[in-house]
Short mmCIF file of C-alpha atoms and ligand atoms in Angstrom, two decimals:
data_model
loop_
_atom_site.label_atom_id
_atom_site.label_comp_id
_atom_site.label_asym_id
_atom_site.label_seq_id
_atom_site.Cartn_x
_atom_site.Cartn_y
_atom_site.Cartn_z
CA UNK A 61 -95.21 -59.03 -7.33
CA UNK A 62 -95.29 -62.38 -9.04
CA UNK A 63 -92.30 -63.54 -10.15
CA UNK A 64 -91.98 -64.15 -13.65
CA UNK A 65 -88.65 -65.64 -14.04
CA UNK A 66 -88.31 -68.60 -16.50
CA UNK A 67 -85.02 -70.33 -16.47
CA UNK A 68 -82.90 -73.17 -17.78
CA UNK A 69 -79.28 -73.56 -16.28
CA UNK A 70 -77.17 -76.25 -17.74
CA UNK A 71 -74.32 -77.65 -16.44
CA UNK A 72 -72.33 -78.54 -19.57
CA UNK A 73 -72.84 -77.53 -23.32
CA UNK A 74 -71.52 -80.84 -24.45
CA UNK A 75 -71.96 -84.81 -22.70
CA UNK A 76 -69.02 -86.90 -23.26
CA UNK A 77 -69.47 -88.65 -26.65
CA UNK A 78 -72.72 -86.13 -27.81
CA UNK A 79 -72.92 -83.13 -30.34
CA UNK A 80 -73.27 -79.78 -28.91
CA UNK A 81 -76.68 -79.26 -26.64
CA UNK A 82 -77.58 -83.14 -27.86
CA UNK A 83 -77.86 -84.00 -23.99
CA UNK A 84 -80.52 -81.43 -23.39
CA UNK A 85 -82.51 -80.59 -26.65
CA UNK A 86 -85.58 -82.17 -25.50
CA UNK A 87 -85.44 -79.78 -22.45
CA UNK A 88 -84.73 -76.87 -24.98
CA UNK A 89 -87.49 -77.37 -27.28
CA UNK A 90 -90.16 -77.67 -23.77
CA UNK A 91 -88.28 -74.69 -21.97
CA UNK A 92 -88.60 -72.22 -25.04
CA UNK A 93 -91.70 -73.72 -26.06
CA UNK A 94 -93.83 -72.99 -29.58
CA UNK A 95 -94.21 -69.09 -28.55
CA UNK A 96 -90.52 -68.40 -29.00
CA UNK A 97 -89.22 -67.90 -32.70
CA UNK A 98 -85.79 -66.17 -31.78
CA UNK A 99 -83.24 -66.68 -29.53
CA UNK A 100 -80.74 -63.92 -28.27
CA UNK A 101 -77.42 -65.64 -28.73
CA UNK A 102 -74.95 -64.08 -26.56
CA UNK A 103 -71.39 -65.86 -27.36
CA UNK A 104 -68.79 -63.61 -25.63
CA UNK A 105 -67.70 -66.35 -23.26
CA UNK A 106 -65.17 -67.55 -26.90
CA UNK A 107 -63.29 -65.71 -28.68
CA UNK A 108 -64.69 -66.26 -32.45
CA UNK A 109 -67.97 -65.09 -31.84
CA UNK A 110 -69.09 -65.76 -35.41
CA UNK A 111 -68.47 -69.16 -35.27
CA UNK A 112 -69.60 -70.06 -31.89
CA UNK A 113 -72.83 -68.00 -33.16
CA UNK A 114 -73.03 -70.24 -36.20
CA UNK A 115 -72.70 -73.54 -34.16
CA UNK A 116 -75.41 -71.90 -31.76
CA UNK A 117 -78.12 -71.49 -35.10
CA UNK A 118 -77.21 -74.38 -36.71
CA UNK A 119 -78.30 -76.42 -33.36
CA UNK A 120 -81.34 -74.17 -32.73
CA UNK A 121 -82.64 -74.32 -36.21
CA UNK A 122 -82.93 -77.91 -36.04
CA UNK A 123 -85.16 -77.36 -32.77
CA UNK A 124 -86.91 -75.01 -35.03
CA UNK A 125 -85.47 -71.79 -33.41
CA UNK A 126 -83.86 -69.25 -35.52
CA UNK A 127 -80.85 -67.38 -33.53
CA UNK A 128 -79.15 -63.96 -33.52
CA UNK A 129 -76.33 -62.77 -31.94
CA UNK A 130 -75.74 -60.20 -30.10
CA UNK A 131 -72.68 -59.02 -31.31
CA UNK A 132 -74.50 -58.71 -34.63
CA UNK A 133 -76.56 -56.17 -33.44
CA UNK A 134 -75.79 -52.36 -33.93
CA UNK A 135 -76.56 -51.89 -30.13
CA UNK A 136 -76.76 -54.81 -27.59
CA UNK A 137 -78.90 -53.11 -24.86
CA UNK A 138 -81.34 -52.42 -27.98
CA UNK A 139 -80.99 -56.03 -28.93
CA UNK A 140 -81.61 -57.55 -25.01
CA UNK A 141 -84.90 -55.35 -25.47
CA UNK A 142 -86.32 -56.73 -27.68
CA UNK A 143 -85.42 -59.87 -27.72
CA UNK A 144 -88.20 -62.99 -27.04
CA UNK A 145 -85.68 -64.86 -25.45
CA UNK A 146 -82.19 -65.03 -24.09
CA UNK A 147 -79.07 -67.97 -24.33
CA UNK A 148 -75.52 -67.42 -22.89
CA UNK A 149 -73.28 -70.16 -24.17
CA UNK A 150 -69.97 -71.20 -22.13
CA UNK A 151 -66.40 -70.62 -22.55
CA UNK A 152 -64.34 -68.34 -20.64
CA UNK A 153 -66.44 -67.15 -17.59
CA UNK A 154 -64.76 -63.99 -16.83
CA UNK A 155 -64.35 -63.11 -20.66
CA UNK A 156 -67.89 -63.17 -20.45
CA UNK A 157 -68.47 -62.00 -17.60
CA UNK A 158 -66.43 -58.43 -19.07
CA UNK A 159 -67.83 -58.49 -22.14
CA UNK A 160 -71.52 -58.03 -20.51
CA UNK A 161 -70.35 -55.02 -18.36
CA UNK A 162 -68.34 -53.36 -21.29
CA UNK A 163 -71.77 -54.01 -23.27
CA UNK A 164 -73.88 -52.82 -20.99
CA UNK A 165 -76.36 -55.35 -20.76
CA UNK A 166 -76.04 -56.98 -16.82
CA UNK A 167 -79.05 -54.73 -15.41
CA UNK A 168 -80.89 -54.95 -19.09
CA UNK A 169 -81.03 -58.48 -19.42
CA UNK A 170 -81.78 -59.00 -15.74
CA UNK A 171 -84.32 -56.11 -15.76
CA UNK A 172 -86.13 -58.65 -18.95
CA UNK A 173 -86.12 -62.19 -17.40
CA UNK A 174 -86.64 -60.81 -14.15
CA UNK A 175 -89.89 -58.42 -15.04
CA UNK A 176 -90.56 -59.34 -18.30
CA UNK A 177 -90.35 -63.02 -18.29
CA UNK A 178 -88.51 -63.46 -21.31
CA UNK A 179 -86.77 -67.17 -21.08
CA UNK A 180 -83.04 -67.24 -20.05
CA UNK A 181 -81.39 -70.38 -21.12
CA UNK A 182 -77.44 -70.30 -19.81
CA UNK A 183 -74.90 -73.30 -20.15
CA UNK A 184 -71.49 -73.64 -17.95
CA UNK A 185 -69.85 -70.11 -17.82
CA UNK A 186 -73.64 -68.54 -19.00
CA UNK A 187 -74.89 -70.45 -16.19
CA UNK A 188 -72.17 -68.58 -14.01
CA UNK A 189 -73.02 -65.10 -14.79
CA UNK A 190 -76.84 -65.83 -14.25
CA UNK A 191 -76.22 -66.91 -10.99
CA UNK A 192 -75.26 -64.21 -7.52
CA UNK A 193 -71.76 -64.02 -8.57
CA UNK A 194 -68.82 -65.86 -10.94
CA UNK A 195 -67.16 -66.73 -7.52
CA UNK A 196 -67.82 -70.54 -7.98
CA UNK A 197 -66.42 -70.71 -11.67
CA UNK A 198 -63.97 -73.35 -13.09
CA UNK A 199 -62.43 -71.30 -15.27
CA UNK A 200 -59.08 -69.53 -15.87
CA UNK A 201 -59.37 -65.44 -14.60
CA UNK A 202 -57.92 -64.95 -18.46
CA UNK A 203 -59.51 -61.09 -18.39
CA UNK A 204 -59.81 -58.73 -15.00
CA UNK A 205 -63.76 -58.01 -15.04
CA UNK A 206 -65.02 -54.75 -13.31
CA UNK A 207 -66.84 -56.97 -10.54
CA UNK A 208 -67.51 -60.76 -9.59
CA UNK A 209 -71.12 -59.72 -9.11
CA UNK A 210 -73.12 -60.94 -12.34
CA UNK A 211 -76.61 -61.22 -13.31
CA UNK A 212 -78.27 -62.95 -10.59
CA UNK A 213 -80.99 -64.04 -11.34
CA UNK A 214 -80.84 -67.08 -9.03
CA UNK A 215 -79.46 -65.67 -5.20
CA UNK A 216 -77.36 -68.69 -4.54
CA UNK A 217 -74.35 -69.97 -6.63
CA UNK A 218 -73.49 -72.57 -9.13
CA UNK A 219 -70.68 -74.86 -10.00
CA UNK A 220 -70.91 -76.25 -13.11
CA UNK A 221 -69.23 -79.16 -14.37
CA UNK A 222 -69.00 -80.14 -10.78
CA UNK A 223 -66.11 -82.87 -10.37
CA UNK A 224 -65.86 -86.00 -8.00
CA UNK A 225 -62.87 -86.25 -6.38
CA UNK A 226 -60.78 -89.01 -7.96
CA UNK A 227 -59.19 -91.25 -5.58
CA UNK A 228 -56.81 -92.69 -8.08
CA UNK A 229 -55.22 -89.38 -8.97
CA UNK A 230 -51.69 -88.36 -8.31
CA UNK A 231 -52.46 -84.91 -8.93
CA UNK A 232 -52.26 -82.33 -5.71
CA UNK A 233 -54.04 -79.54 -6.88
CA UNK A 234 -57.39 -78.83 -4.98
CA UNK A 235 -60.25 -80.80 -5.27
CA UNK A 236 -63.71 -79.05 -6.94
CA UNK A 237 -65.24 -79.74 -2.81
CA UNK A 238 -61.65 -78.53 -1.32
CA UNK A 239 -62.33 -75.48 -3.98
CA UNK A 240 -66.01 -74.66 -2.55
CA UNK A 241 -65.12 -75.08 0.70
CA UNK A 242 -62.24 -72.61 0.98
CA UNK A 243 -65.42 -70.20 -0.73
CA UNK A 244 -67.04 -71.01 2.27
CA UNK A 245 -64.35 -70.01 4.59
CA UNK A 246 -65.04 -66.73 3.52
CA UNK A 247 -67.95 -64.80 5.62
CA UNK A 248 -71.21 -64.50 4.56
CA UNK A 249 -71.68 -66.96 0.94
CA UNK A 250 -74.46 -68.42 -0.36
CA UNK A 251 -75.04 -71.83 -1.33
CA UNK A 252 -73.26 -74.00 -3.99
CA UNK A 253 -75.23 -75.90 -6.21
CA UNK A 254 -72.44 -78.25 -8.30
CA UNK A 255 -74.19 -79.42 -11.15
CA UNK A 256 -73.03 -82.71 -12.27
CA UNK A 257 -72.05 -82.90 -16.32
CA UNK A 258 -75.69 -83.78 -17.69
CA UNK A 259 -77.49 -81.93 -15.16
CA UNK A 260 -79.05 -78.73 -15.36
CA UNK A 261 -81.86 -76.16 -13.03
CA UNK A 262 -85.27 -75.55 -14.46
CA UNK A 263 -86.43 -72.42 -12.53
CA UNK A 264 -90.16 -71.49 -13.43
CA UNK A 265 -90.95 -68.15 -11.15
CA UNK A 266 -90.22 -69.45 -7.48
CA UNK A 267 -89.75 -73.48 -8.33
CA UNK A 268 -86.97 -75.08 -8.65
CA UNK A 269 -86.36 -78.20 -10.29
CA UNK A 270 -83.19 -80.37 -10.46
CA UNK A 271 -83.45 -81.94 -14.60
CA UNK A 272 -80.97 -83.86 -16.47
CA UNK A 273 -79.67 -87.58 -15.84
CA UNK A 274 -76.67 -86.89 -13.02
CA UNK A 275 -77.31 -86.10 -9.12
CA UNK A 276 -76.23 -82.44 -7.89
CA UNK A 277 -74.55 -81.73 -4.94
CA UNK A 278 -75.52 -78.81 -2.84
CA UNK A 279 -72.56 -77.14 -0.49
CA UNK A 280 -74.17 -74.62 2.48
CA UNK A 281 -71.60 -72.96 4.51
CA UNK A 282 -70.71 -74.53 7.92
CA UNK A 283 -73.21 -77.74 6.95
CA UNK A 284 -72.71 -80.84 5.44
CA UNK A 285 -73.19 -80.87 1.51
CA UNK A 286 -75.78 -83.19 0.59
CA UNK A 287 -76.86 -85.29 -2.71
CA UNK A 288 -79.64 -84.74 -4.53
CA UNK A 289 -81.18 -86.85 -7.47
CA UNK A 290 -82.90 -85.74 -10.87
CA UNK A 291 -86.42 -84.53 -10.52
CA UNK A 292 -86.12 -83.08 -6.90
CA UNK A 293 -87.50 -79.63 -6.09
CA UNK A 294 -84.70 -77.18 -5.09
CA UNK A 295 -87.28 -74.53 -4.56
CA UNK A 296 -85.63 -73.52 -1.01
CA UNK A 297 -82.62 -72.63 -2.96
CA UNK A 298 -84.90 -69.53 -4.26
CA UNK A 299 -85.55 -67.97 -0.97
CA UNK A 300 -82.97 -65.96 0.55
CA UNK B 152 -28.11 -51.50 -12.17
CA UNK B 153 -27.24 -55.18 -11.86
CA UNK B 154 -30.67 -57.15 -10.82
CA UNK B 155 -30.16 -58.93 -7.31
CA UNK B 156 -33.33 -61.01 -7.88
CA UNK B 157 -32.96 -64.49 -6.32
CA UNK B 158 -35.99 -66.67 -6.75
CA UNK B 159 -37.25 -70.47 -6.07
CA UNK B 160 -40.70 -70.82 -7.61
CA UNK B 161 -42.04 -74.04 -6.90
CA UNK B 162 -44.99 -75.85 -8.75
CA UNK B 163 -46.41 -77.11 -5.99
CA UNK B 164 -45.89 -77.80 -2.06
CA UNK B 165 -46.25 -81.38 -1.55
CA UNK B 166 -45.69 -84.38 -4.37
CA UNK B 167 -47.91 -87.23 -3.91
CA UNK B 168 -46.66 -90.07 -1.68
CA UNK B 169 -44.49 -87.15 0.22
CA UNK B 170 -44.48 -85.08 3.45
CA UNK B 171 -45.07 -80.69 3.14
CA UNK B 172 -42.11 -79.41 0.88
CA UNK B 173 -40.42 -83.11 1.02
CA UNK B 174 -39.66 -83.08 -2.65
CA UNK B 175 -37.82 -79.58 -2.48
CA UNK B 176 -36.17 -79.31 0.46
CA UNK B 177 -32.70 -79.87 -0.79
CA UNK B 178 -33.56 -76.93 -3.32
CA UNK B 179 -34.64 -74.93 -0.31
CA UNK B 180 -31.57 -75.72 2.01
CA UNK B 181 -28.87 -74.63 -0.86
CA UNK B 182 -31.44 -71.41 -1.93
CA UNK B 183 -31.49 -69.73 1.39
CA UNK B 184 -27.74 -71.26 2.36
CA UNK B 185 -25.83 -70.87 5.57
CA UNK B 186 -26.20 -67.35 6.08
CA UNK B 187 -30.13 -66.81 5.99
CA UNK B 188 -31.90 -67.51 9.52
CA UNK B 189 -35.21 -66.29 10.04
CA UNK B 190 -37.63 -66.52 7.31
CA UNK B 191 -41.00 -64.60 6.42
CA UNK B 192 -43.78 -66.72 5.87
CA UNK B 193 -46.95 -65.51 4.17
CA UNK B 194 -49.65 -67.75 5.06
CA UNK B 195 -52.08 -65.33 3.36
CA UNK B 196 -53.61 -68.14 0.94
CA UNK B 197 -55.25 -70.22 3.55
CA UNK B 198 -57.82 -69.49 6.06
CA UNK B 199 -56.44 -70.51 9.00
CA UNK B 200 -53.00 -68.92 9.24
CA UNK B 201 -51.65 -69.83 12.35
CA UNK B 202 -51.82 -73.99 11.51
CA UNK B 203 -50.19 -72.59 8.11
CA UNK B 204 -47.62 -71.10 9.74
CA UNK B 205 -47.23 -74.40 11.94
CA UNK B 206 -46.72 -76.05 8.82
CA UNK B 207 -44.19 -74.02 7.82
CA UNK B 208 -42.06 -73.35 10.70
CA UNK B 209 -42.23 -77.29 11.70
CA UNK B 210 -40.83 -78.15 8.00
CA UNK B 211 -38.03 -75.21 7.52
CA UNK B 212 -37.08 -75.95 11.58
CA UNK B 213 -35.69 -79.41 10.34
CA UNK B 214 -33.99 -77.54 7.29
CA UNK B 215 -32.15 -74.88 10.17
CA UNK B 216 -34.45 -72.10 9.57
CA UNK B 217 -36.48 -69.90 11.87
CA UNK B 218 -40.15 -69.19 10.07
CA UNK B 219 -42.07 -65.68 11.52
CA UNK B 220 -45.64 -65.67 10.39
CA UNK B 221 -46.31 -62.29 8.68
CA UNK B 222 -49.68 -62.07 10.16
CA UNK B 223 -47.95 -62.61 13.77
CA UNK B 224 -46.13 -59.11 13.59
CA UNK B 225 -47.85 -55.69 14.69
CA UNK B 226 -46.95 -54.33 11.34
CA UNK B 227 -46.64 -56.46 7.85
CA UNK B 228 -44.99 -53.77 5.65
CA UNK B 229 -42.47 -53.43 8.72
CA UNK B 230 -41.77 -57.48 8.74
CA UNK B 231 -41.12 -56.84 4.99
CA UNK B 232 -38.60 -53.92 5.59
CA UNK B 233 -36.72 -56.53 8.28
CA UNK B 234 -37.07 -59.58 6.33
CA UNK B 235 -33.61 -61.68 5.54
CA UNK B 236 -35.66 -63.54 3.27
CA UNK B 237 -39.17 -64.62 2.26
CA UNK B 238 -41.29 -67.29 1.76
CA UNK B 239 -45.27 -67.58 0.34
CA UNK B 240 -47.43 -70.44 0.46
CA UNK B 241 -49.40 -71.86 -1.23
CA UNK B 242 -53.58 -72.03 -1.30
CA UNK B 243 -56.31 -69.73 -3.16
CA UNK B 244 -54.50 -67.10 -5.39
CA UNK B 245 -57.55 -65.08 -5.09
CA UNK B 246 -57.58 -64.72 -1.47
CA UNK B 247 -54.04 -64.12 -1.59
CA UNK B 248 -53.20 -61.95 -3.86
CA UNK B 249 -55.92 -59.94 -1.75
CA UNK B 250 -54.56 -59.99 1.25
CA UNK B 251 -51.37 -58.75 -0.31
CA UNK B 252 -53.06 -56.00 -1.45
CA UNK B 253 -55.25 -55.22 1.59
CA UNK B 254 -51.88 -55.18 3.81
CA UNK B 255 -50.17 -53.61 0.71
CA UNK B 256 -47.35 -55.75 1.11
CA UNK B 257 -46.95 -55.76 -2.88
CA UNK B 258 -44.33 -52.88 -3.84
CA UNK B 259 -42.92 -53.20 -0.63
CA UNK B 260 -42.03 -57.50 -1.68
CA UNK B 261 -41.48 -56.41 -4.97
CA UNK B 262 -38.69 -53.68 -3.69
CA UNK B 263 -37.14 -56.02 -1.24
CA UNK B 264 -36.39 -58.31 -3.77
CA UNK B 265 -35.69 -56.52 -7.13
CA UNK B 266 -33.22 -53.65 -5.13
CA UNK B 267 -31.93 -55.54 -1.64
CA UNK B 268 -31.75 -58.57 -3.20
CA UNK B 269 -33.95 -60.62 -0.24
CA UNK B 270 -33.99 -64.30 -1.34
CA UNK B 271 -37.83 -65.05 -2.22
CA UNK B 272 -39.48 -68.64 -2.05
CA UNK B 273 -43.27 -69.21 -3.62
CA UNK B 274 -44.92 -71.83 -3.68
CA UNK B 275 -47.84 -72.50 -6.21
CA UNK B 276 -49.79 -69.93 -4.86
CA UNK B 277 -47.15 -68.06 -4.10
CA UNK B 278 -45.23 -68.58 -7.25
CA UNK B 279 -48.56 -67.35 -8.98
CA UNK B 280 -48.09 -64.05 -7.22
CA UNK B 281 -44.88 -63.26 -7.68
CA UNK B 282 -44.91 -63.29 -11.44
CA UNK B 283 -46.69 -60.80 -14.07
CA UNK B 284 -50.49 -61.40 -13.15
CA UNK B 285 -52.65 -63.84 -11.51
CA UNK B 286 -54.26 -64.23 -15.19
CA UNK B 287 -53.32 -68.03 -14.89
CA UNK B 288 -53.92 -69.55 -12.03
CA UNK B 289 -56.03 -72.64 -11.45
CA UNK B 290 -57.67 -71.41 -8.59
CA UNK B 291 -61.39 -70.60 -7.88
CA UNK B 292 -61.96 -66.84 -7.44
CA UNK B 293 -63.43 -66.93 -4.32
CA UNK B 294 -62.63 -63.53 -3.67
CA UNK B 295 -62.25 -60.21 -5.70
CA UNK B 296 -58.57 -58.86 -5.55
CA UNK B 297 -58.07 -55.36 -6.56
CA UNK B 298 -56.13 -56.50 -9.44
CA UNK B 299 -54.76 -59.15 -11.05
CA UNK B 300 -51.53 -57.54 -11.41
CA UNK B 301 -49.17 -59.13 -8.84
CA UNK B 302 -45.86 -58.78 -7.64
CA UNK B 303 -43.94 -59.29 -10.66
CA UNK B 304 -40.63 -60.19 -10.16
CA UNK B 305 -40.71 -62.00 -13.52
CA UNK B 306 -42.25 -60.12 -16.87
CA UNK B 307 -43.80 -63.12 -17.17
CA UNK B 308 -46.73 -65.89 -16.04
CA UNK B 309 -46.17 -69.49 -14.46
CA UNK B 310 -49.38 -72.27 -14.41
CA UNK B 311 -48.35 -74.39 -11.41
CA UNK B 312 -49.44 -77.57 -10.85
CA UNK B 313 -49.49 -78.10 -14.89
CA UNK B 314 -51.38 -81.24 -16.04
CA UNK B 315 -51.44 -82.93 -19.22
CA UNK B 316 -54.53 -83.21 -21.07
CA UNK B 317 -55.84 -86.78 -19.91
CA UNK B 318 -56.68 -89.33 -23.20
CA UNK B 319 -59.43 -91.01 -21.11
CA UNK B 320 -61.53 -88.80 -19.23
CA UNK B 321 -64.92 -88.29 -19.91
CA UNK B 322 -65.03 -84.73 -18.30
CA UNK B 323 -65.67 -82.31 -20.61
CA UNK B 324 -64.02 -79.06 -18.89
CA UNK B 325 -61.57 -77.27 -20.68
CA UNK B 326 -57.63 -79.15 -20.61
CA UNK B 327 -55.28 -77.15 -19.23
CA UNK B 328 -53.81 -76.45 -22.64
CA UNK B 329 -57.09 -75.09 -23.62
CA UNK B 330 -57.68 -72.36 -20.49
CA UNK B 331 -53.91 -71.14 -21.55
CA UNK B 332 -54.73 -71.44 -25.22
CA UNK B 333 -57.88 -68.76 -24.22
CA UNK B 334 -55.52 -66.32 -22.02
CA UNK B 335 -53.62 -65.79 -25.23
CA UNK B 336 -56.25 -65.15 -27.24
CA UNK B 337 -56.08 -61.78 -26.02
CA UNK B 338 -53.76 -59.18 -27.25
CA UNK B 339 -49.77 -58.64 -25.93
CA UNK B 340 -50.37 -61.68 -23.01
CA UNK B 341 -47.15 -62.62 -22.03
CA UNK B 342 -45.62 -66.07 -22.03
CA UNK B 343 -46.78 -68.87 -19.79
CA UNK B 344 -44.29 -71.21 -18.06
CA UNK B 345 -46.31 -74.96 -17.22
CA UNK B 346 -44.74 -76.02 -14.55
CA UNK B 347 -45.65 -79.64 -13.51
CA UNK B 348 -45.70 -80.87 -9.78
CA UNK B 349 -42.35 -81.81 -9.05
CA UNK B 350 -40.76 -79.10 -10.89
CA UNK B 351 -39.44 -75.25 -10.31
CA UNK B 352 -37.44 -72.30 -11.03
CA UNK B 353 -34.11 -70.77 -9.78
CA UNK B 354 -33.92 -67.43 -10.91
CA UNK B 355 -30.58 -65.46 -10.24
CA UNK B 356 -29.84 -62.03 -11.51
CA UNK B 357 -30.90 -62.64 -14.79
CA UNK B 358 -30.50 -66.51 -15.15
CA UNK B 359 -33.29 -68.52 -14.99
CA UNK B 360 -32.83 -72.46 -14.56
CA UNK B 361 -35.14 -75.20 -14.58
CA UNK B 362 -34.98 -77.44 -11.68
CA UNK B 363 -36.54 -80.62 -10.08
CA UNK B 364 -37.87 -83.80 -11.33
CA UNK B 365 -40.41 -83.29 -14.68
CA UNK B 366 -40.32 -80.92 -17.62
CA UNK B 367 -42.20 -77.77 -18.09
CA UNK B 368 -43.92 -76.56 -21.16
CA UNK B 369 -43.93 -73.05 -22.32
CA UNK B 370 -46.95 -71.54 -23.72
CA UNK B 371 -45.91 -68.43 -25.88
CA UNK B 372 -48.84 -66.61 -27.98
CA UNK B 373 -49.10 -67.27 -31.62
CA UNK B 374 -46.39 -69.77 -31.65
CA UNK B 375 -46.45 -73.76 -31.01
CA UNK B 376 -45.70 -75.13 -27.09
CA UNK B 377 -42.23 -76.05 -26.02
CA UNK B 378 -41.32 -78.58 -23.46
CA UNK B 379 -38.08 -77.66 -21.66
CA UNK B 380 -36.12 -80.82 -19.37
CA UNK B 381 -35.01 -80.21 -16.02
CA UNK B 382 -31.54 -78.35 -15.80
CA UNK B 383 -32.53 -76.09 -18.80
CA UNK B 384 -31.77 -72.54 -19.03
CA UNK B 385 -34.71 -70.37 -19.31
CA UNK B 386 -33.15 -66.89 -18.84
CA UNK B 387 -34.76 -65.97 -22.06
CA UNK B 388 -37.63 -65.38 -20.33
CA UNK B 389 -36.32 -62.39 -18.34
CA UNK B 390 -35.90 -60.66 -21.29
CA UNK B 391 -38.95 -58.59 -22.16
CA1 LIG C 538 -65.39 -72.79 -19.14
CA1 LIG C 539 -54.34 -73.47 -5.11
#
């Protein structure tokens, strides 16, 4: 079976000193395309969804996109079926993360990017829940969600917002590598990709390309983690 | 019944520029006093539990104390029955909290503590577990516990390691502030005690007092953040 899958995975919604998705429009407008004329907003990741839907459509409109959200529909697994393409925005990962399993929508919206090919754009926690699993996440556990497992439509994971140590700091918590390396302590993980802040993974059926203006750095349990620059094809990542 | 609870819950294990539990140990020697002399340690939250335990038992040897590793005895809930007192590192929450769980140590801490009145020493980590919920730790959930519920020996949650928003960073993850801002978001979350590195809690009975070397700031839903100085009485708290 050819693999339709069409995806955009962005490290950060918002670059130091930009407006919100400024960083990446360009990307947005050639990932979506001229096809698309709606875009499945899915803001459960904050807790005003109306607002974080309006700052969602007043962004895509100016790309030319009109946007609806899914809480605005009568019946989200209705709306993921017909929808011509699909954004997660970030926030809270496992807010998110238990808002799609009380909605019903994990196996739907895989089930559309997956065999349907409809476009899946995610950005920092809806990068999370496309990937294997919400085990690599920055964020707070806020909310208990039924599982860790999440969309995957990638089979590695992803750490967004990925950190450089700072050698100046006084601070003792962990480190984001100390962090992804007690992950792969446990048995049996997948890869880390940590996705620098302007960085994001274009994913067009089984190629994988590294966009954006920041290096990633790619953790593999029991290897070293190695650097890898803009443009490069992270393809391998896509095989398990 | 009068509450026999006596608890040390420490931000954070080591202070920067000092040795494991350097910055505490006085607050450890007068917690566990003259009569304590064998101490269970729960090296739960790091992989490798016998250097943990190392760790431990070289540090509280200097302080007069005996340290048996939990994991070192044929049965854990029966090293709980025996324990004079007990002591939990620090490390991934996540892994910890399961662990507790999987050797369902929980109820049997919790009633050590809360009815015989066993001294009980966390330590990030291990402060996280002993409260309400795990619902604000820092750490990455790089494993799925059956819960977030936790020990609770306080109706309430601690953030340990607390940091202060930083004025010049670039980084555009959420502040601390922010990720506790989010938990209460949700409905009837309780409050959230920041307690920065260098900083803890002595909880007897029903007094709770602030102790160490920086302020904590208390996080309590719909109403503005409090900073508290060290040597403030926090027994308010304990109060549901
Ligand atoms: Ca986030
Ligand atoms: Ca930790």
């Amino acid at each position: 079976m050819k693999m339709k899958r069409r995806l955009l995975l962005v490290s950060n919604s918002t670059l130091h000193g930009g407006g919100y998705l400024d960083h990446c429009q360009q990307n947005i407008s050639h990932f979506f395309g001229k096809d698309v004329k709606r875009v499945l907003f899915v803001p459960y990741a904050l807790h005003d969804r109306d607002a974080y839907t309006k700052t969602a459509r007043d962004k895509f409109q100016t790309l030319g996109y009109e946007v609806d959200g899914i809480h605005e529909a009568p019946d989200p697994v209705g709306a993921v079926r017909k929808a011509e393409a699909i954004f997660i925005g970030g926030g809270n990962t496992f807010r998110l993360l238990k808002s799609l399993y009380d909605n019903k929508v994990v196996s739907e919206i895989r089930r559309r990017v997956l065999e349907d090919g409809v476009p899946y754009m995610g950005s920092s926690a809806g990068t999370n829940v496309s990937t294997i699993s919400i085990n690599t996440t920055n964020d707070m556990p806020i909310v208990y969600p039924p599982s860790f497992s999440a969309i995957g439509l990638v089979p590695f994971n992803i750490n967004p917002h990925y950190l450089d140590p700072n050698p100046n700091s006084r601070h003792m918590g962990e480190t984001r590598e100390q962090r992804i390396t007690q992950y792969h302590e446990e048995p049996d993980t997948p890869c880390v990709l940590g996705l620098r802040e302007g960085s994001m993974l274009l994913v067009e059926g089984n190629k994988a390309t590294l966009l954006g203006t920041t290096k990633a750095r790619l953790f593999t349990r029991g290897k070293p983690s190695v650097e890898y620059d803009p443009g490069s094809d992270l393809s391998f990542l896509l095989t398990h």
